[in-house]
């Protein structure tokens, strides 16, 4: 079960990254607003140092089950960027959020 939560978590992260490029090319207003709003929510959580609910769920499930698989171990390392300083991860997230928000100015939403 923790592997399922981890996989969903990774898919959400990929949505944040790929969603920027998809939003620019597709330029669907609702998609861009949902993408920017959800990324803003995650950026706010990170800034306030509030753990992501999916992270908490995965950790709780992992403590109840076996140690984990090879795939889960590597997905964890990739998703949680264990080799980076948390401040650097926050800075990259804030810069990416600024890029997403600025895209509404330099690539306006079609009406």
Coordinates of C-alpha atoms in Angstrom, one line a residue:
X1 CA 0.0 0.0 0.0
X2 CA 2.8 2.6 0.7
X3 CA 4.1 1.9 -2.8
X4 CA 0.7 3.0 -4.2
X5 CA 0.7 6.2 -2.2
X6 CA 4.3 6.8 -3.3
X7 CA 3.4 6.3 -7.0
X8 CA 0.5 8.6 -6.7
X9 CA 2.7 11.2 -5.0
X10 CA 5.3 10.9 -7.8
X11 CA 2.5 11.3 -10.4
X12 CA 1.4 14.5 -8.7
X13 CA 5.0 15.8 -8.7
X14 CA 5.2 15.0 -12.4
X15 CA 1.9 16.9 -12.9
X16 CA 3.5 20.0 -11.4
X17 CA 6.6 19.8 -13.6
X18 CA 5.0 18.6 -16.9
X19 CA 1.8 20.6 -16.2
X20 CA 3.7 23.8 -16.8
X21 CA 4.7 22.9 -20.3
X22 CA 1.3 21.3 -21.0
X23 CA -0.5 24.4 -19.8
X24 CA 1.6 26.6 -22.0
X25 CA 1.0 24.6 -25.1
X26 CA -2.7 23.7 -24.5
X27 CA -3.5 27.1 -22.9
X28 CA -6.7 25.8 -21.3
X29 CA -7.7 28.4 -18.6
X30 CA -9.1 25.9 -16.0
X31 CA -6.0 23.6 -16.3
X32 CA -3.6 26.5 -15.8
X33 CA -5.5 27.8 -12.8
X34 CA -5.7 24.4 -11.2
X35 CA -2.0 23.8 -11.9
X36 CA -1.0 27.2 -10.5
X37 CA -3.3 26.9 -7.5
X38 CA -2.2 23.4 -6.5
X39 CA 1.5 24.3 -6.9
X40 CA 0.9 27.4 -4.8
X41 CA -0.6 25.3 -2.1
X42 CA 2.4 23.0 -2.0
X43 CA 4.7 26.0 -2.0
X44 CA 2.8 27.4 0.9
X45 CA 3.1 24.1 2.8
X46 CA 6.8 23.9 2.1
X47 CA 7.3 27.6 3.2
X48 CA 5.4 27.0 6.4
X49 CA 7.3 23.7 6.9
X50 CA 4.1 21.7 7.1
X51 CA 4.6 18.2 5.9
X52 CA 2.7 17.1 2.8
X53 CA -0.3 14.9 3.7
X54 CA 0.7 12.3 1.2
X55 CA 4.1 12.1 2.8
X56 CA 2.5 11.6 6.2
X57 CA 0.2 8.9 4.9
X58 CA 3.0 7.0 3.2
X59 CA 5.2 7.1 6.3
X60 CA 2.3 5.9 8.4
X61 CA 1.6 3.0 6.0
X62 CA 5.2 2.1 5.7
X63 CA 5.6 1.8 9.5
X64 CA 2.7 -0.7 9.5
X65 CA 4.1 -2.8 6.7
X66 CA 7.3 -4.5 5.7
X67 CA 10.5 -2.6 5.0
X68 CA 9.8 -2.0 1.4
X69 CA 10.9 -2.9 -2.1
X70 CA 13.8 -1.9 -4.3
X71 CA 11.4 0.2 -6.4
X72 CA 10.0 2.0 -3.4
X73 CA 13.4 2.8 -2.1
X74 CA 14.5 4.4 -5.3
X75 CA 11.2 6.3 -5.8
X76 CA 11.6 7.6 -2.2
X77 CA 15.1 8.9 -3.0
X78 CA 14.0 10.6 -6.2
X79 CA 10.7 12.0 -4.8
X80 CA 12.1 13.3 -1.6
X81 CA 15.4 14.6 -3.0
X82 CA 17.2 13.1 0.0
X83 CA 20.6 14.3 -1.3
X84 CA 19.6 18.0 -1.4
X85 CA 19.4 20.5 1.4
X86 CA 15.7 21.2 2.2
X87 CA 16.4 25.0 1.9
X88 CA 17.6 24.4 -1.7
X89 CA 14.5 22.4 -2.6
X90 CA 12.3 25.2 -1.2
X91 CA 14.2 27.8 -3.2
X92 CA 13.8 25.8 -6.4
X93 CA 10.1 25.3 -5.7
X94 CA 9.6 29.1 -5.1
X95 CA 11.5 29.9 -8.3
X96 CA 9.4 27.4 -10.2
X97 CA 6.2 28.9 -8.7
X98 CA 7.4 32.4 -9.8
X99 CA 8.0 31.0 -13.3
X100 CA 4.5 29.6 -13.4
X101 CA 2.9 32.8 -12.1
X102 CA 4.9 34.9 -14.5
X103 CA 3.7 32.8 -17.4
X104 CA 0.3 34.3 -16.9
X105 CA 1.8 37.6 -17.9
X106 CA 4.1 36.6 -20.8
X107 CA 1.8 33.8 -22.1
X108 CA -1.7 35.0 -21.2
X109 CA -4.6 32.6 -20.8
X110 CA -6.8 32.6 -23.8
X111 CA -10.4 33.5 -23.2

